[in-house]
Amino acid sequence: MNENDHLPAEVLLYESEFVDGKSVMVYEHNEGWHSAAYTEEGRHFDLVFNYTKRFNLIFEHLKENAHILMIGGGAYSYPKYLISHYPDASISVVEIDPTAVDSAMSFFYLDELMEQYHPDTDHRLEFITDDGRHYMEHNTHKYDAVIFDAYDGFYPVFELLTLEAMKLMHAGIKENGIFAANLPGFVDLQKSDFLLNVLYTAKQVFRYVLLVPAPTEGNDVTCNYVMFASDCYDHITDMIDYDTAFSHVLYDIDTEDLWNDYIY
């Protein structure tokens, strides 16, 4: 079976070299690297991207038996890490692409994870094929954390970052829960208009909105950031200050313009 047989036209799977010089299997969607896994034996469940490592900061405040919802599965990099490193945690993953699980099983070592940890039999890993916004609109569960990592190429799914969506995220977490989001921006934070608008939007719903940078080695222009929004936690490791004095709220009505005119 070729990696790219039976995949959506915008998805490519291939082996490449990461900035650390290590070989990785890549899940590319609309020219953007969505997920990656080290091919080296013994490292199949390790996290490749810095921003995914930042997701672990939720455990500064949550118990290790947390039940997490992740929106955007890709090649299931973070779920693999969570299951293999946090034996009491569980994760439900909402992914719109119905081929993603099969791809992750065949080429990103998800099958290996299932064989070693059996997260299906103890209900620690749940696969949900759905649109993330649709799922949140109909969700009745309260999670310890919701993690946003849903992208279309280089574009975050804007419909999950508006004021209306933030209210759904808030409703979907427990009283002491956390909403974490992987967001794009520039190394020069004050040039990151979209990112700052998302932060300002989140502040209309959550009491505390914290920001942690997750830079990529060798990239001095763009940068990933992880937002941690909650009603309980005013500190997290490596958080930085930011200024939203000139930012504005993002509404559902703005999403069409964002898709047409998006710049970090």
PDB file of C-alpha atoms in Angstrom:
ATOM      1  CA  MET A   1       0.000   0.000   0.000  1.00  0.00           C
ATOM      2  CA  ASN A   2       1.401   3.398  -0.974  1.00  0.00           C
ATOM      3  CA  GLU A   3       1.246   6.040   1.750  1.00  0.00           C
ATOM      4  CA  ASN A   4      -0.991   8.294  -0.327  1.00  0.00           C
ATOM      5  CA  ASP A   5      -3.434   5.736  -1.731  1.00  0.00           C
ATOM      6  CA  HIS A   6      -7.056   6.372  -0.726  1.00  0.00           C
ATOM      7  CA  LEU A   7      -6.257   9.691   0.974  1.00  0.00           C
ATOM      8  CA  PRO A   8      -8.053  13.009   0.399  1.00  0.00           C
ATOM      9  CA  ALA A   9      -6.311  14.968  -2.369  1.00  0.00           C
ATOM     10  CA  GLU A  10      -5.059  17.608   0.067  1.00  0.00           C
ATOM     11  CA  VAL A  11      -3.336  15.059   2.361  1.00  0.00           C
ATOM     12  CA  LEU A  12       0.175  13.695   1.784  1.00  0.00           C
ATOM     13  CA  LEU A  13       2.219  11.250   3.886  1.00  0.00           C
ATOM     14  CA  TYR A  14       5.969  11.013   3.473  1.00  0.00           C
ATOM     15  CA  GLU A  15       9.264  10.613   5.300  1.00  0.00           C
ATOM     16  CA  SER A  16      11.419  13.698   5.839  1.00  0.00           C
ATOM     17  CA  GLU A  17      14.064  15.167   8.137  1.00  0.00           C
ATOM     18  CA  PHE A  18      13.091  17.422  11.038  1.00  0.00           C
ATOM     19  CA  VAL A  19      15.148  20.435  12.168  1.00  0.00           C
ATOM     20  CA  ASP A  20      16.814  18.246  14.816  1.00  0.00           C
ATOM     21  CA  GLY A  21      18.231  16.064  12.037  1.00  0.00           C
ATOM     22  CA  LYS A  22      16.051  13.077  12.931  1.00  0.00           C
ATOM     23  CA  SER A  23      13.917  11.152  10.442  1.00  0.00           C
ATOM     24  CA  VAL A  24      10.176  11.729  10.796  1.00  0.00           C
ATOM     25  CA  MET A  25       7.027  10.533   9.074  1.00  0.00           C
ATOM     26  CA  VAL A  26       4.980  13.584   8.085  1.00  0.00           C
ATOM     27  CA  TYR A  27       1.223  14.106   7.799  1.00  0.00           C
ATOM     28  CA  GLU A  28       0.822  17.090   5.478  1.00  0.00           C
ATOM     29  CA  HIS A  29      -2.497  18.797   4.838  1.00  0.00           C
ATOM     30  CA  ASN A  30      -2.821  21.574   2.242  1.00  0.00           C
ATOM     31  CA  GLU A  31       0.976  22.041   2.296  1.00  0.00           C
ATOM     32  CA  GLY A  32       1.139  22.415   6.087  1.00  0.00           C
ATOM     33  CA  TRP A  33       2.811  19.895   8.391  1.00  0.00           C
ATOM     34  CA  HIS A  34      -0.031  18.814  10.691  1.00  0.00           C
ATOM     35  CA  SER A  35       1.611  15.903  12.499  1.00  0.00           C
ATOM     36  CA  ALA A  36       4.869  14.016  12.560  1.00  0.00           C
ATOM     37  CA  ALA A  37       6.315  10.932  14.223  1.00  0.00           C
ATOM     38  CA  TYR A  38       9.925   9.914  14.728  1.00  0.00           C
ATOM     39  CA  THR A  39      10.756   6.780  12.738  1.00  0.00           C
ATOM     40  CA  GLU A  40      13.578   5.780  15.083  1.00  0.00           C
ATOM     41  CA  GLU A  41      12.791   2.650  17.102  1.00  0.00           C
ATOM     42  CA  GLY A  42      11.835   3.535  20.663  1.00  0.00           C
ATOM     43  CA  ARG A  43      10.765   7.075  19.770  1.00  0.00           C
ATOM     44  CA  HIS A  44       7.522   6.401  17.910  1.00  0.00           C
ATOM     45  CA  PHE A  45       5.408   8.007  20.643  1.00  0.00           C
ATOM     46  CA  ASP A  46       7.725  10.983  21.331  1.00  0.00           C
ATOM     47  CA  LEU A  47       6.498  14.463  20.496  1.00  0.00           C
ATOM     48  CA  VAL A  48       8.159  16.150  17.527  1.00  0.00           C
ATOM     49  CA  PHE A  49       6.746  19.677  17.549  1.00  0.00           C
ATOM     50  CA  ASN A  50       7.471  22.065  20.399  1.00  0.00           C
ATOM     51  CA  TYR A  51       3.877  23.264  20.667  1.00  0.00           C
ATOM     52  CA  THR A  52       2.619  19.727  21.364  1.00  0.00           C
ATOM     53  CA  LYS A  53       5.080  19.504  24.256  1.00  0.00           C
ATOM     54  CA  ARG A  54       3.526  22.688  25.641  1.00  0.00           C
ATOM     55  CA  PHE A  55       0.150  20.946  25.853  1.00  0.00           C
ATOM     56  CA  ASN A  56       1.580  18.992  28.802  1.00  0.00           C
ATOM     57  CA  LEU A  57       1.512  22.185  30.878  1.00  0.00           C
ATOM     58  CA  ILE A  58      -2.161  21.496  31.583  1.00  0.00           C
ATOM     59  CA  PHE A  59      -0.947  18.929  34.105  1.00  0.00           C
ATOM     60  CA  GLU A  60       0.508  21.684  36.252  1.00  0.00           C
ATOM     61  CA  HIS A  61      -3.106  22.207  37.304  1.00  0.00           C
ATOM     62  CA  LEU A  62      -5.012  19.044  36.383  1.00  0.00           C
ATOM     63  CA  LYS A  63      -4.830  15.610  37.970  1.00  0.00           C
ATOM     64  CA  GLU A  64      -3.138  12.908  35.915  1.00  0.00           C
ATOM     65  CA  ASN A  65      -6.440  11.021  35.523  1.00  0.00           C
ATOM     66  CA  ALA A  66      -7.813  13.905  33.453  1.00  0.00           C
ATOM     67  CA  HIS A  67     -10.251  13.226  30.616  1.00  0.00           C
ATOM     68  CA  ILE A  68      -9.256  15.421  27.675  1.00  0.00           C
ATOM     69  CA  LEU A  69     -11.031  16.311  24.465  1.00  0.00           C
ATOM     70  CA  MET A  70      -8.764  17.071  21.500  1.00  0.00           C
ATOM     71  CA  ILE A  71     -10.161  18.772  18.401  1.00  0.00           C
ATOM     72  CA  GLY A  72      -7.951  17.906  15.436  1.00  0.00           C
ATOM     73  CA  GLY A  73      -6.340  14.468  15.418  1.00  0.00           C
ATOM     74  CA  GLY A  74      -4.125  14.496  12.329  1.00  0.00           C
ATOM     75  CA  ALA A  75      -1.744  11.588  12.845  1.00  0.00           C
ATOM     76  CA  TYR A  76      -2.638  11.368  16.571  1.00  0.00           C
ATOM     77  CA  SER A  77       0.773  12.515  17.811  1.00  0.00           C
ATOM     78  CA  TYR A  78      -0.392  13.992  21.094  1.00  0.00           C
ATOM     79  CA  PRO A  79      -2.909  11.235  21.902  1.00  0.00           C
ATOM     80  CA  LYS A  80      -0.126   8.658  21.435  1.00  0.00           C
ATOM     81  CA  TYR A  81       2.131  10.580  23.803  1.00  0.00           C
ATOM     82  CA  LEU A  82      -0.606  11.061  26.387  1.00  0.00           C
ATOM     83  CA  ILE A  83      -1.620   7.394  26.454  1.00  0.00           C
ATOM     84  CA  SER A  84       1.997   6.204  26.697  1.00  0.00           C
ATOM     85  CA  HIS A  85       3.165   8.734  29.324  1.00  0.00           C
ATOM     86  CA  TYR A  86       0.108   9.409  31.499  1.00  0.00           C
ATOM     87  CA  PRO A  87      -1.257   5.975  32.443  1.00  0.00           C
ATOM     88  CA  ASP A  88      -4.333   7.351  34.215  1.00  0.00           C
ATOM     89  CA  ALA A  89      -5.349   9.926  31.602  1.00  0.00           C
ATOM     90  CA  SER A  90      -7.877   9.433  28.810  1.00  0.00           C
ATOM     91  CA  ILE A  91      -8.495  11.350  25.605  1.00  0.00           C
ATOM     92  CA  SER A  92     -11.321  11.669  23.097  1.00  0.00           C
ATOM     93  CA  VAL A  93     -10.244  12.924  19.674  1.00  0.00           C
ATOM     94  CA  VAL A  94     -12.531  14.709  17.231  1.00  0.00           C
ATOM     95  CA  GLU A  95     -11.180  14.522  13.665  1.00  0.00           C
ATOM     96  CA  ILE A  96     -13.133  15.482  10.561  1.00  0.00           C
ATOM     97  CA  ASP A  97     -11.083  13.323   8.149  1.00  0.00           C
ATOM     98  CA  PRO A  98     -12.459   9.755   8.173  1.00  0.00           C
ATOM     99  CA  THR A  99      -9.168   8.427   6.744  1.00  0.00           C
ATOM    100  CA  ALA A 100      -7.008   9.872   9.541  1.00  0.00           C
ATOM    101  CA  VAL A 101      -7.275   6.936  11.944  1.00  0.00           C
ATOM    102  CA  ASP A 102      -6.357   4.387   9.260  1.00  0.00           C
ATOM    103  CA  SER A 103      -3.398   6.534   8.178  1.00  0.00           C
ATOM    104  CA  ALA A 104      -2.215   6.851  11.767  1.00  0.00           C
ATOM    105  CA  MET A 105      -2.550   3.090  12.253  1.00  0.00           C
ATOM    106  CA  SER A 106      -0.635   2.263   9.073  1.00  0.00           C
ATOM    107  CA  PHE A 107       2.096   4.914   9.010  1.00  0.00           C
ATOM    108  CA  PHE A 108       2.312   6.732  12.377  1.00  0.00           C
ATOM    109  CA  TYR A 109       2.545   3.794  14.808  1.00  0.00           C
ATOM    110  CA  LEU A 110      -0.936   4.154  16.269  1.00  0.00           C
ATOM    111  CA  ASP A 111      -1.338   0.390  15.764  1.00  0.00           C
ATOM    112  CA  GLU A 112       1.779  -0.107  17.887  1.00  0.00           C
ATOM    113  CA  LEU A 113       0.273   2.030  20.636  1.00  0.00           C
ATOM    114  CA  MET A 114      -2.951   0.029  20.564  1.00  0.00           C
ATOM    115  CA  GLU A 115      -1.042  -3.244  20.856  1.00  0.00           C
ATOM    116  CA  GLN A 116       1.124  -2.053  23.749  1.00  0.00           C
ATOM    117  CA  TYR A 117      -1.382  -0.092  25.842  1.00  0.00           C
ATOM    118  CA  HIS A 118      -4.840  -1.366  24.781  1.00  0.00           C
ATOM    119  CA  PRO A 119      -6.463   2.068  25.275  1.00  0.00           C
ATOM    120  CA  ASP A 120      -9.580   0.877  23.473  1.00  0.00           C
ATOM    121  CA  THR A 121     -10.361  -1.856  25.993  1.00  0.00           C
ATOM    122  CA  ASP A 122      -9.964   0.420  29.036  1.00  0.00           C
ATOM    123  CA  HIS A 123     -11.702   3.339  27.309  1.00  0.00           C
ATOM    124  CA  ARG A 124      -8.684   5.658  27.442  1.00  0.00           C
ATOM    125  CA  LEU A 125      -8.754   6.555  23.732  1.00  0.00           C
ATOM    126  CA  GLU A 126     -11.915   7.420  21.818  1.00  0.00           C
ATOM    127  CA  PHE A 127     -12.102   8.202  18.083  1.00  0.00           C
ATOM    128  CA  ILE A 128     -14.844  10.612  16.997  1.00  0.00           C
ATOM    129  CA  THR A 129     -15.307  11.451  13.308  1.00  0.00           C
ATOM    130  CA  ASP A 130     -17.017  14.826  13.227  1.00  0.00           C
ATOM    131  CA  ASP A 131     -16.597  18.506  12.499  1.00  0.00           C
ATOM    132  CA  GLY A 132     -15.182  20.123  15.637  1.00  0.00           C
ATOM    133  CA  ARG A 133     -17.646  22.998  15.776  1.00  0.00           C
ATOM    134  CA  HIS A 134     -20.579  20.655  15.148  1.00  0.00           C
ATOM    135  CA  TYR A 135     -19.373  18.354  17.923  1.00  0.00           C
ATOM    136  CA  MET A 136     -19.064  21.194  20.438  1.00  0.00           C
ATOM    137  CA  GLU A 137     -22.516  22.519  19.556  1.00  0.00           C
ATOM    138  CA  HIS A 138     -24.031  19.146  20.466  1.00  0.00           C
ATOM    139  CA  ASN A 139     -21.653  18.123  23.252  1.00  0.00           C
ATOM    140  CA  THR A 140     -23.156  17.490  26.700  1.00  0.00           C
ATOM    141  CA  HIS A 141     -19.989  16.214  28.389  1.00  0.00           C
ATOM    142  CA  LYS A 142     -17.747  18.196  30.760  1.00  0.00           C
ATOM    143  CA  TYR A 143     -14.041  17.584  30.110  1.00  0.00           C
ATOM    144  CA  ASP A 144     -11.063  18.409  32.302  1.00  0.00           C
ATOM    145  CA  ALA A 145      -9.468  20.055  29.279  1.00  0.00           C
ATOM    146  CA  VAL A 146     -10.248  20.788  25.657  1.00  0.00           C
ATOM    147  CA  ILE A 147      -7.264  21.091  23.298  1.00  0.00           C
ATOM    148  CA  PHE A 148      -7.620  22.859  19.961  1.00  0.00           C
ATOM    149  CA  ASP A 149      -5.267  21.768  17.158  1.00  0.00           C
ATOM    150  CA  ALA A 150      -7.520  21.888  14.096  1.00  0.00           C
ATOM    151  CA  TYR A 151      -5.933  23.345  10.971  1.00  0.00           C
ATOM    152  CA  ASP A 152      -6.650  23.486   7.256  1.00  0.00           C
ATOM    153  CA  GLY A 153      -3.148  23.759   5.867  1.00  0.00           C
ATOM    154  CA  PHE A 154      -1.594  26.792   7.569  1.00  0.00           C
ATOM    155  CA  TYR A 155      -5.010  28.117   8.584  1.00  0.00           C
ATOM    156  CA  PRO A 156      -6.474  27.464  12.029  1.00  0.00           C
ATOM    157  CA  VAL A 157     -10.149  26.554  11.808  1.00  0.00           C
ATOM    158  CA  PHE A 158     -11.536  30.003  12.562  1.00  0.00           C
ATOM    159  CA  GLU A 159     -15.023  28.730  13.391  1.00  0.00           C
ATOM    160  CA  LEU A 160     -13.548  27.227  16.568  1.00  0.00           C
ATOM    161  CA  LEU A 161     -11.927  30.467  17.755  1.00  0.00           C
ATOM    162  CA  THR A 162     -14.772  33.004  17.627  1.00  0.00           C
ATOM    163  CA  LEU A 163     -16.653  34.385  20.614  1.00  0.00           C
ATOM    164  CA  GLU A 164     -19.488  31.961  19.954  1.00  0.00           C
ATOM    165  CA  ALA A 165     -17.003  29.064  19.831  1.00  0.00           C
ATOM    166  CA  MET A 166     -15.249  30.214  23.021  1.00  0.00           C
ATOM    167  CA  LYS A 167     -18.572  29.995  24.831  1.00  0.00           C
ATOM    168  CA  LEU A 168     -18.935  26.404  23.615  1.00  0.00           C
ATOM    169  CA  MET A 169     -15.412  25.586  24.830  1.00  0.00           C
ATOM    170  CA  HIS A 170     -16.197  27.144  28.208  1.00  0.00           C
ATOM    171  CA  ALA A 171     -19.396  25.108  28.461  1.00  0.00           C
ATOM    172  CA  GLY A 172     -17.485  21.939  27.557  1.00  0.00           C
ATOM    173  CA  ILE A 173     -14.998  22.026  30.431  1.00  0.00           C
ATOM    174  CA  LYS A 174     -15.419  21.478  34.141  1.00  0.00           C
ATOM    175  CA  GLU A 175     -15.402  24.375  36.598  1.00  0.00           C
ATOM    176  CA  ASN A 176     -11.649  23.951  37.104  1.00  0.00           C
ATOM    177  CA  GLY A 177     -10.989  22.938  33.487  1.00  0.00           C
ATOM    178  CA  ILE A 178      -8.672  24.398  30.849  1.00  0.00           C
ATOM    179  CA  PHE A 179      -9.059  25.264  27.188  1.00  0.00           C
ATOM    180  CA  ALA A 180      -5.684  25.032  25.409  1.00  0.00           C
ATOM    181  CA  ALA A 181      -5.181  26.126  21.808  1.00  0.00           C
ATOM    182  CA  ASN A 182      -2.288  25.906  19.362  1.00  0.00           C
ATOM    183  CA  LEU A 183      -2.198  29.290  17.633  1.00  0.00           C
ATOM    184  CA  PRO A 184       0.012  30.757  14.897  1.00  0.00           C
ATOM    185  CA  GLY A 185       1.809  34.061  15.145  1.00  0.00           C
ATOM    186  CA  PHE A 186       5.014  35.953  14.586  1.00  0.00           C
ATOM    187  CA  VAL A 187       8.114  35.890  16.767  1.00  0.00           C
ATOM    188  CA  ASP A 188       7.433  39.625  17.134  1.00  0.00           C
ATOM    189  CA  LEU A 189       4.251  39.145  19.127  1.00  0.00           C
ATOM    190  CA  GLN A 190       2.847  42.617  18.556  1.00  0.00           C
ATOM    191  CA  LYS A 191       2.731  41.929  14.803  1.00  0.00           C
ATOM    192  CA  SER A 192       0.489  38.916  15.475  1.00  0.00           C
ATOM    193  CA  ASP A 193      -2.862  40.635  15.002  1.00  0.00           C
ATOM    194  CA  PHE A 194      -4.910  37.475  14.590  1.00  0.00           C
ATOM    195  CA  LEU A 195      -3.354  35.818  17.644  1.00  0.00           C
ATOM    196  CA  LEU A 196      -3.978  38.877  19.784  1.00  0.00           C
ATOM    197  CA  ASN A 197      -7.570  39.035  18.563  1.00  0.00           C
ATOM    198  CA  VAL A 198      -8.070  35.398  19.614  1.00  0.00           C
ATOM    199  CA  LEU A 199      -6.630  36.155  23.058  1.00  0.00           C
ATOM    200  CA  TYR A 200      -8.873  39.188  23.414  1.00  0.00           C
ATOM    201  CA  THR A 201     -11.877  37.118  22.323  1.00  0.00           C
ATOM    202  CA  ALA A 202     -11.066  34.413  24.878  1.00  0.00           C
ATOM    203  CA  LYS A 203     -10.813  37.065  27.605  1.00  0.00           C
ATOM    204  CA  GLN A 204     -14.483  37.895  27.059  1.00  0.00           C
ATOM    205  CA  VAL A 205     -15.377  34.368  28.219  1.00  0.00           C
ATOM    206  CA  PHE A 206     -12.578  33.095  30.503  1.00  0.00           C
ATOM    207  CA  ARG A 207     -11.228  34.806  33.611  1.00  0.00           C
ATOM    208  CA  TYR A 208      -7.595  33.987  32.849  1.00  0.00           C
ATOM    209  CA  VAL A 209      -6.021  33.763  29.386  1.00  0.00           C
ATOM    210  CA  LEU A 210      -2.326  32.850  29.454  1.00  0.00           C
ATOM    211  CA  LEU A 211       0.129  32.606  26.567  1.00  0.00           C
ATOM    212  CA  VAL A 212       3.220  30.420  26.168  1.00  0.00           C
ATOM    213  CA  PRO A 213       5.528  30.587  23.115  1.00  0.00           C
ATOM    214  CA  ALA A 214       6.504  27.394  21.304  1.00  0.00           C
ATOM    215  CA  PRO A 215       9.175  28.439  18.779  1.00  0.00           C
ATOM    216  CA  THR A 216      10.642  26.202  16.103  1.00  0.00           C
ATOM    217  CA  GLU A 217      14.427  26.023  15.962  1.00  0.00           C
ATOM    218  CA  GLY A 218      15.810  27.992  13.021  1.00  0.00           C
ATOM    219  CA  ASN A 219      12.612  29.990  12.415  1.00  0.00           C
ATOM    220  CA  ASP A 220      13.057  33.593  13.524  1.00  0.00           C
ATOM    221  CA  VAL A 221       9.970  34.949  11.737  1.00  0.00           C
ATOM    222  CA  THR A 222       6.893  32.867  12.645  1.00  0.00           C
ATOM    223  CA  CYS A 223       6.140  31.080  15.878  1.00  0.00           C
ATOM    224  CA  ASN A 224       3.511  28.836  17.396  1.00  0.00           C
ATOM    225  CA  TYR A 225       1.966  29.875  20.687  1.00  0.00           C
ATOM    226  CA  VAL A 226      -0.239  27.922  23.064  1.00  0.00           C
ATOM    227  CA  MET A 227      -3.083  29.711  24.818  1.00  0.00           C
ATOM    228  CA  PHE A 228      -4.326  28.396  28.161  1.00  0.00           C
ATOM    229  CA  ALA A 229      -7.753  29.764  29.122  1.00  0.00           C
ATOM    230  CA  SER A 230      -9.549  29.016  32.380  1.00  0.00           C
ATOM    231  CA  ASP A 231     -11.478  30.528  35.263  1.00  0.00           C
ATOM    232  CA  CYS A 232      -9.035  29.261  37.898  1.00  0.00           C
ATOM    233  CA  TYR A 233      -5.369  29.492  36.918  1.00  0.00           C
ATOM    234  CA  ASP A 234      -3.418  32.752  36.691  1.00  0.00           C
ATOM    235  CA  HIS A 235       0.027  31.246  36.141  1.00  0.00           C
ATOM    236  CA  ILE A 236       1.690  28.596  34.006  1.00  0.00           C
ATOM    237  CA  THR A 237       5.346  27.855  33.262  1.00  0.00           C
ATOM    238  CA  ASP A 238       6.997  30.099  30.625  1.00  0.00           C
ATOM    239  CA  MET A 239       3.951  32.344  30.248  1.00  0.00           C
ATOM    240  CA  ILE A 240       4.623  35.733  28.651  1.00  0.00           C
ATOM    241  CA  ASP A 241       2.937  39.119  28.785  1.00  0.00           C
ATOM    242  CA  TYR A 242       0.963  40.443  25.834  1.00  0.00           C
ATOM    243  CA  ASP A 243      -1.010  43.557  24.975  1.00  0.00           C
ATOM    244  CA  THR A 244      -4.524  43.396  23.511  1.00  0.00           C
ATOM    245  CA  ALA A 245      -5.260  47.107  23.858  1.00  0.00           C
ATOM    246  CA  PHE A 246      -5.800  47.424  20.095  1.00  0.00           C
ATOM    247  CA  SER A 247      -7.400  44.034  19.514  1.00  0.00           C
ATOM    248  CA  HIS A 248     -11.022  43.203  18.776  1.00  0.00           C
ATOM    249  CA  VAL A 249     -13.458  40.357  19.345  1.00  0.00           C
ATOM    250  CA  LEU A 250     -13.823  37.730  16.619  1.00  0.00           C
ATOM    251  CA  TYR A 251     -17.402  36.708  15.838  1.00  0.00           C
ATOM    252  CA  ASP A 252     -18.833  33.958  13.635  1.00  0.00           C
ATOM    253  CA  ILE A 253     -19.771  36.618  11.120  1.00  0.00           C
ATOM    254  CA  ASP A 254     -16.037  37.398  10.699  1.00  0.00           C
ATOM    255  CA  THR A 255     -14.967  33.916   9.621  1.00  0.00           C
ATOM    256  CA  GLU A 256     -15.585  34.351   5.890  1.00  0.00           C
ATOM    257  CA  ASP A 257     -13.310  37.395   5.838  1.00  0.00           C
ATOM    258  CA  LEU A 258     -10.704  35.522   7.862  1.00  0.00           C
ATOM    259  CA  TRP A 259     -10.611  32.668   5.351  1.00  0.00           C
ATOM    260  CA  ASN A 260     -10.211  35.195   2.518  1.00  0.00           C
ATOM    261  CA  ASP A 261      -7.781  37.640   4.121  1.00  0.00           C
ATOM    262  CA  TYR A 262      -5.954  35.728   6.849  1.00  0.00           C
ATOM    263  CA  ILE A 263      -2.482  36.879   7.810  1.00  0.00           C
ATOM    264  CA  TYR A 264      -0.843  35.713  11.052  1.00  0.00           C
TER     265      TYR A 264
END
